[in-house]
Each structure stands twice: as C-alpha cells, then as structure tokens.
CSV table of C-alpha atoms in Angstrom, one decimal:
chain,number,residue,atom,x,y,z
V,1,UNK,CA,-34.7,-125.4,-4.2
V,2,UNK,CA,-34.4,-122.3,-2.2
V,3,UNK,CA,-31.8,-123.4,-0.3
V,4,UNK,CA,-29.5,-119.8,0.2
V,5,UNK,CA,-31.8,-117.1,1.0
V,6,UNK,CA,-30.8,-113.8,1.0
V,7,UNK,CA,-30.5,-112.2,4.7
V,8,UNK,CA,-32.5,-109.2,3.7
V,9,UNK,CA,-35.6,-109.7,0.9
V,10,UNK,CA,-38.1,-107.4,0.5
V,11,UNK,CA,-41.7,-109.1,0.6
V,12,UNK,CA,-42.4,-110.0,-3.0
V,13,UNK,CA,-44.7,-108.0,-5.2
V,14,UNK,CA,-48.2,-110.1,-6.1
V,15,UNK,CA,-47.6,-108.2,-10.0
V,16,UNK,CA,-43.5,-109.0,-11.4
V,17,UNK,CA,-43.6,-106.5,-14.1
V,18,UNK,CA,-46.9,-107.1,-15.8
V,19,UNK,CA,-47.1,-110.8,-14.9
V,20,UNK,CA,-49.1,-111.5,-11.6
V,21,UNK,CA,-48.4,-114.4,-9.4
V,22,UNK,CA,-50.9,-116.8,-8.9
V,23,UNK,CA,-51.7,-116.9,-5.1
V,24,UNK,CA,-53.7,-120.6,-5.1
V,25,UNK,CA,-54.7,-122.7,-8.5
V,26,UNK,CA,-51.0,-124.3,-9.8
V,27,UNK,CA,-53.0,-126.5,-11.8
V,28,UNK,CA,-51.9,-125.2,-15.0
V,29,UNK,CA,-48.2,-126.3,-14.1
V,30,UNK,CA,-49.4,-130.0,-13.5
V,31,UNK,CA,-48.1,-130.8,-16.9
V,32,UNK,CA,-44.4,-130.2,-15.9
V,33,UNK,CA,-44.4,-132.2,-12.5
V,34,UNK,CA,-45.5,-135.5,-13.3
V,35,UNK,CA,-49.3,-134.8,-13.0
V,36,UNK,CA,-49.5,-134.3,-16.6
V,37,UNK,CA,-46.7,-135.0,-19.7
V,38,UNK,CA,-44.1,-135.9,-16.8
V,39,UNK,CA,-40.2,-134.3,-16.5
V,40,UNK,CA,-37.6,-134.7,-18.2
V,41,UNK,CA,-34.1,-135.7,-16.7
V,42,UNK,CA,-32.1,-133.4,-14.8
V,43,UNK,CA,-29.5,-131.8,-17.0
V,44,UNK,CA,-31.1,-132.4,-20.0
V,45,UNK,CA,-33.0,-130.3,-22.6
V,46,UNK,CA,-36.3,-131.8,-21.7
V,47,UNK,CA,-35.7,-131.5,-18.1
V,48,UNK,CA,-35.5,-127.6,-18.5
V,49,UNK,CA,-37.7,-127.4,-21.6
V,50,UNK,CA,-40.0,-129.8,-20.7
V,51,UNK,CA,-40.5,-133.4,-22.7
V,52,UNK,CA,-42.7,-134.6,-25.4
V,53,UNK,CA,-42.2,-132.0,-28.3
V,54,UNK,CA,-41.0,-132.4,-32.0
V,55,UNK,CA,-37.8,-130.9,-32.0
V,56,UNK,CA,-36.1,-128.8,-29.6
V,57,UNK,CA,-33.4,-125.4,-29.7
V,58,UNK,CA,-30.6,-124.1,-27.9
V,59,UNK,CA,-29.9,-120.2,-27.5
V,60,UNK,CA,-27.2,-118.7,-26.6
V,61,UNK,CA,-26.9,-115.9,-24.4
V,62,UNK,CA,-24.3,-113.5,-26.1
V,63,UNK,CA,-20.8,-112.8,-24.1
V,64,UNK,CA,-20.5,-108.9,-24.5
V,65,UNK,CA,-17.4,-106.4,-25.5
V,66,UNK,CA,-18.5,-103.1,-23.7
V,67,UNK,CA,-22.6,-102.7,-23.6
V,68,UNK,CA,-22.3,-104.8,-27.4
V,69,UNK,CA,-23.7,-108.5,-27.4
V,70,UNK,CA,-21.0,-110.7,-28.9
V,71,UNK,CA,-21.6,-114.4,-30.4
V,72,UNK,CA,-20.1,-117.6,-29.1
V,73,UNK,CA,-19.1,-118.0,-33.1
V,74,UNK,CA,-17.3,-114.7,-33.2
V,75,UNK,CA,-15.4,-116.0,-29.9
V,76,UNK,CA,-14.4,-119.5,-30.3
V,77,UNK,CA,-13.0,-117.7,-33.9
V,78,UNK,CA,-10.5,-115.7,-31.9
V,79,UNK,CA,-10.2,-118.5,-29.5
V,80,UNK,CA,-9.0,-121.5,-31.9
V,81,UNK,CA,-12.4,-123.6,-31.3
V,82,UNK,CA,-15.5,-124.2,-32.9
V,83,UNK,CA,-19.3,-124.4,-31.5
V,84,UNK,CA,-21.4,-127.2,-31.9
V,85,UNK,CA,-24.8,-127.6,-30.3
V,86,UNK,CA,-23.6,-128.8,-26.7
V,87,UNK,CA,-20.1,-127.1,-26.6
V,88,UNK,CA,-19.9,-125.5,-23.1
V,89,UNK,CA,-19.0,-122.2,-22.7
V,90,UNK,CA,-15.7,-122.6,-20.6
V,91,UNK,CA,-14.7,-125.3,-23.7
V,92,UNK,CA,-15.5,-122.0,-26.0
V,93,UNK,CA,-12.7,-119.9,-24.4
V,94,UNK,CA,-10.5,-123.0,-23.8
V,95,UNK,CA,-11.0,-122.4,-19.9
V,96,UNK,CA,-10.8,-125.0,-16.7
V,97,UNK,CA,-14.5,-125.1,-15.8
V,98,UNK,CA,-13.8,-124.2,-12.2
V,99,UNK,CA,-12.1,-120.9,-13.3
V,100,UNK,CA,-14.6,-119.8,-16.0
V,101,UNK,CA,-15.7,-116.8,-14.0
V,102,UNK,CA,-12.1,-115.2,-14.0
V,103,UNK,CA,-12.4,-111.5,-15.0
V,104,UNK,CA,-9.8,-111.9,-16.8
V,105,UNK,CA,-10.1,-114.4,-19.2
V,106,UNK,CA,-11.5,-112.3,-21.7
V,107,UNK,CA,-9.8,-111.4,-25.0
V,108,UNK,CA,-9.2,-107.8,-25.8
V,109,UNK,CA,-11.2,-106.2,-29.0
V,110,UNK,CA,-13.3,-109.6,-29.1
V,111,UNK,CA,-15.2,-110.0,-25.5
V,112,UNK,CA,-14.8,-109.0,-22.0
V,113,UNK,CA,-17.8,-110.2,-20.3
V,114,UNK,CA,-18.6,-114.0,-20.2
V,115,UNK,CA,-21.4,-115.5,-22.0
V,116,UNK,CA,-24.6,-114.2,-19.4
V,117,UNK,CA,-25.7,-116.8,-16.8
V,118,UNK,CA,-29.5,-117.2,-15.5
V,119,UNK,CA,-32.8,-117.5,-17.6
V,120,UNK,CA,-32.9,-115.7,-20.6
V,121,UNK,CA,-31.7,-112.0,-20.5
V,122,UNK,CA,-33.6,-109.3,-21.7
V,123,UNK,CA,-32.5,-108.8,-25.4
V,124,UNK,CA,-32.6,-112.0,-25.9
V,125,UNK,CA,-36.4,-112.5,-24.7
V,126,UNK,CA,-37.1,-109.5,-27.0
V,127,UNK,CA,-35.6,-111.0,-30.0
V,128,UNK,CA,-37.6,-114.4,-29.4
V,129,UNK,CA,-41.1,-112.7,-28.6
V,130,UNK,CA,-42.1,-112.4,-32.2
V,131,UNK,CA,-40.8,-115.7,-32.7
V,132,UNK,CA,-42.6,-117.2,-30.1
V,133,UNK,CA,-45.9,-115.4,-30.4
V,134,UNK,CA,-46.2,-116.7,-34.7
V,135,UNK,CA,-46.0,-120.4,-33.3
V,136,UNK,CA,-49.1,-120.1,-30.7
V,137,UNK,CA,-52.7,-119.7,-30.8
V,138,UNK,CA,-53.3,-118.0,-27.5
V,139,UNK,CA,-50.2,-115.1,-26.9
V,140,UNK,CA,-52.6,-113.5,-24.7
V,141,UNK,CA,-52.5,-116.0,-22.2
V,142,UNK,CA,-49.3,-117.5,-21.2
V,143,UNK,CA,-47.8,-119.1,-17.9
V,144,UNK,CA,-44.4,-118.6,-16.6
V,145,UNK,CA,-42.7,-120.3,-13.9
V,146,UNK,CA,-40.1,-118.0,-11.8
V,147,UNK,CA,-37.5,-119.4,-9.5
V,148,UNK,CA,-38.7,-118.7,-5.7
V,149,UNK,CA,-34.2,-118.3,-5.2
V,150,UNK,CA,-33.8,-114.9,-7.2
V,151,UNK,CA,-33.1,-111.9,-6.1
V,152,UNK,CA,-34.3,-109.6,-3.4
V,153,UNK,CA,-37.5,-110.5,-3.2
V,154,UNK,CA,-39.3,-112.9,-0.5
V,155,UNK,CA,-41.3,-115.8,-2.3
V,156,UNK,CA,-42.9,-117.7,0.7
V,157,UNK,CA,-46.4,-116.1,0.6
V,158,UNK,CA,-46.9,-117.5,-2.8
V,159,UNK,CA,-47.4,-121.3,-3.4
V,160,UNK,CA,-44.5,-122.9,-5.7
V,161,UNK,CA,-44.5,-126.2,-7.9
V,162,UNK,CA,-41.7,-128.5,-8.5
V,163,UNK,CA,-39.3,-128.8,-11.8
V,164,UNK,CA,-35.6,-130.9,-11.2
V,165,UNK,CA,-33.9,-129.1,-8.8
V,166,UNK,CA,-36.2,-126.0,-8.5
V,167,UNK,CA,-38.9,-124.7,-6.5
V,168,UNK,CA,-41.1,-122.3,-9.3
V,169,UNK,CA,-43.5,-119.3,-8.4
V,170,UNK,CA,-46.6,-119.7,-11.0
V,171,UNK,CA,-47.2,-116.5,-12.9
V,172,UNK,CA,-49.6,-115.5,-15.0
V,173,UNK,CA,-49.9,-112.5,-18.3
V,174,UNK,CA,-49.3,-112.2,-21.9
V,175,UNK,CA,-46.5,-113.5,-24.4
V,176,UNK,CA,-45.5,-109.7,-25.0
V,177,UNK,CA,-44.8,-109.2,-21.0
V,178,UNK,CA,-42.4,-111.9,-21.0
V,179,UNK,CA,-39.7,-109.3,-20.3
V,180,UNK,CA,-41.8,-106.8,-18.3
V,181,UNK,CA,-40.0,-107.5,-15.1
V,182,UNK,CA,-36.8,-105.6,-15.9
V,183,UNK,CA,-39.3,-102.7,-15.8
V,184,UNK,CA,-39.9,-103.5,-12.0
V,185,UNK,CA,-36.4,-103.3,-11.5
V,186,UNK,CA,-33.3,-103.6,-13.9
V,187,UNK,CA,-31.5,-106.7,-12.4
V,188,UNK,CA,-34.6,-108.4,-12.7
V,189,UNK,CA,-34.3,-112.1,-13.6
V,190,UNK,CA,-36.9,-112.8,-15.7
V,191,UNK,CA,-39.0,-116.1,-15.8
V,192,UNK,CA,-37.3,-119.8,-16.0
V,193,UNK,CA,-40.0,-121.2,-17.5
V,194,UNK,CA,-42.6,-119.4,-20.6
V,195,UNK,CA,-45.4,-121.6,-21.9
V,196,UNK,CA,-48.5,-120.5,-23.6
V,197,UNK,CA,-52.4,-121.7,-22.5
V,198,UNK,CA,-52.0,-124.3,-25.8
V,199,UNK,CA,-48.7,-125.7,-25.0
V,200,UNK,CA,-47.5,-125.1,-28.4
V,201,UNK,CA,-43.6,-125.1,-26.7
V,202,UNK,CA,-42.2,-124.2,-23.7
V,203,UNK,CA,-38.8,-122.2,-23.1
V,204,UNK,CA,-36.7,-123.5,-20.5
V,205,UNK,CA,-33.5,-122.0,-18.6
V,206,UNK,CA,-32.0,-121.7,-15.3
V,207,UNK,CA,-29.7,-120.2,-12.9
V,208,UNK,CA,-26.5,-122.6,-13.3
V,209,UNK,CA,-27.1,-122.3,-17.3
V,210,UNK,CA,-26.0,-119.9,-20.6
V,211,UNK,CA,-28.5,-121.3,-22.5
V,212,UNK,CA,-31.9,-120.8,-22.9
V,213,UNK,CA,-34.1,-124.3,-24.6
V,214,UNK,CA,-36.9,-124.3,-26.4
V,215,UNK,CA,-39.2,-127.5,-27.9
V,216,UNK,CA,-41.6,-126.8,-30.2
V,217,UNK,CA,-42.7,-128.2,-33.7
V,218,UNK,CA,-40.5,-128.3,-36.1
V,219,UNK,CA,-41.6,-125.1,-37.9
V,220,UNK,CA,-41.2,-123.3,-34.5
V,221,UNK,CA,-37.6,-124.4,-34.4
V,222,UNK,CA,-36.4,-123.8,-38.1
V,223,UNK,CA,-38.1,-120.3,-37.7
V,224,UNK,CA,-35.7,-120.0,-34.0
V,225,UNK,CA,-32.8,-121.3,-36.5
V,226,UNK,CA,-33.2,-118.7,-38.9
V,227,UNK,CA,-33.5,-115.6,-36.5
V,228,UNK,CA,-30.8,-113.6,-37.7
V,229,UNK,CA,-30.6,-112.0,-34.5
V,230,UNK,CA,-30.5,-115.1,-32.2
V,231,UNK,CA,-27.6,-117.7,-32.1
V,232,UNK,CA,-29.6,-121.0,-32.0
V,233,UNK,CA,-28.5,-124.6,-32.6
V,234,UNK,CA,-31.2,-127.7,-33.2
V,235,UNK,CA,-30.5,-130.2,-30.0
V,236,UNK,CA,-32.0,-133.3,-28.9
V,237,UNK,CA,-34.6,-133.8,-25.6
V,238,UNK,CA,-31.3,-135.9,-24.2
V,239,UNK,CA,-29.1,-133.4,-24.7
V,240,UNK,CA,-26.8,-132.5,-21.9
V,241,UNK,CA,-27.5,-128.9,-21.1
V,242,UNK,CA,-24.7,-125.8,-20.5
C-alpha cells in the first residue's frame, strides 16, 4: 500500500513514458486479484510473478563497480560464497541483513554499489525485451502494473488494483516501451508488473526486492537461462523471493 507519501508529488502524468494509464476499465488485471487465476503467496515467486505457469525465473539485478554492471557470481567469487537460486543478496557479501545498505561494504576492484533494489532497472528490461517479445503473440499490446508509492508523482486520480502488499496503477502500451519511462525522467521506476494481452508470462518485482521473476513456459525460461547477458536462475512458484 501507499502508506508513506511523499510531502511534495507532482500530479501524475496520464502518459509514463509511452505507457498511458488507464483512467477506468482494470478489468484486464482481474486475473492477478482473485477475479481470475487468483495470487500467489506473499513472498513467493508466484505472489510477485503471478501463479499458474510452467516454470518460473529469477534475475538478478547486477551490483555495479563504477557505471559497470557486475554479477552476483563474480561477487560471491571474491566474497568466499556461492549463488544458488534463492541465495539473498546480504548472504552474497556475507552481511547482517539489517546492515546490507552500508556504503561500505563493498569490495575494492570487484563492486561498490549493492545489487539494485526496485522493479527491474533499465538495462536489465532492455536485455529481456527481445526475450520477452519471441515468447508472445501480441507484443503490441501489453499491460503493466506500476506501484501507486514511487516516486514524485501523485497516483490518486487514477484507479489502482490490488497484488500482496501493493496498490498497482494499470497501464497500458507495447512490449518495446517497457522501459520508456526512464525517458520521462531518469530515476524513473519502471513498472512492477509486465504481462502481455495473451498471458504468455508475466514479470514480477517490487520495491523491497533485487530480483526480478518471471513464469512462463518452459521454452520462455530456458531461452531467459541462456541470455548471455542476463544472470537468471530456474526457481519454483514457492520459492521465497529476495
């Protein structure tokens, strides 16, 4: 929920990039409240990447050295550890959970920027639109579901629907203007939710989460596996998530 609104929030723009907001018919989000295929439970991959598909993913958002994306692999090499498909980040760099955003737990010539926290970041997105857009029928029409709590902008005009924990704005455009709101503004978040008019798969992240999910059919996900440039791990729809 929207629960810590910003003092000062501009009113929010009907177009977020090149996705508009829908202003009345949520209808096409009935299958992720329990109108249609029902949630899944909080915390766990089908509760962000909705239930009911074949086989499900988990990408990792990159930590960074400088402006350079750097794996969680290359990392937990440095750091002693190893990832596994539900290793948390903080259990990556060996940290206390409470302290993970310490500036200065990074290591020196390996990262310096934690692993990046919200819905999928931007060069991520552009490495999974191709991806994405081989495993639908209908790229040109796609939903996206946008959490009313981010940034500066003022959500209560628009209507919102309901996923665990989180009050969505319902947009509306194509697969390949996924990413388009970082062109309204550069700290843009982009959308929580991405699911196309044939609900081939739906991708999934969140605020509180490092991780962007993904369920799909099986091809969709062993394509996702072998992205080279995309760190991606098969999980299960009961997965924890991190």
């Amino acid at each position: 929920m929207n629960d810590f609104r910003l003092v000062h929030q501009d009113p929010a723009p009907e177009w977020y990039g090149r996705l508009r907001a829908q202003t009345d018919d949520l209808s096409p989000a009935d299958w992720l409240t329990g109108q249609g295929a029902g949630q899944g439970a909080f915390g766990t991959v089908a509760g962000v990447a909705a239930p009911g598909f074949a086989a499900y993913a988990r990408i990792l958002h990159p930590a960074r050295l400088g402006e350079r994306p750097v794996r969680w692999s290359t990392v937990a090499a440095a750091h002693g550890t190893r990832v596994t498909p539900v290793i948390r980040w903080h259990e990556v760099i060996e940290a206390d959970e409470e302290y993970v955003n310490r500036s200065d737990l990074g290591l020196p010539g390996v990262w310096d920027e934690h692993a990046a926290g919200g819905p999928t970041p931007p060069d991520v997105a552009q490495a999974l639109l191709p991806v994405l857009a081989r495993h639908t029928g209908t790229p040109e029409q796609c939903w996206f579901g946008l959490w009313a709590g981010y940034g500066r902008w003022d959500w209560d005009r628009f209507p919102t629907f309901e996923t665990p924990g989180r009050d969505e704005v319902l947009l509306t455009g194509r697969l390949a203007d996924a990413a388009s709101p970082v062109s309204l503004d550069e700290f843009a978040e982009l959308p929580d939710l991405w699911w196309p008019q044939d609900r081939a798969w739906c991708l999934g992240g969140d605020v509180d989460l490092v991780s962007t999910y993904i369920g799909g059919s099986p091809e969709l996900i062993a394509d996702l596996l072998a992205t080279a440039d995309l760190e991606a791990h098969p999980v299960q729809p009961d997965d924890l998530v991190g």
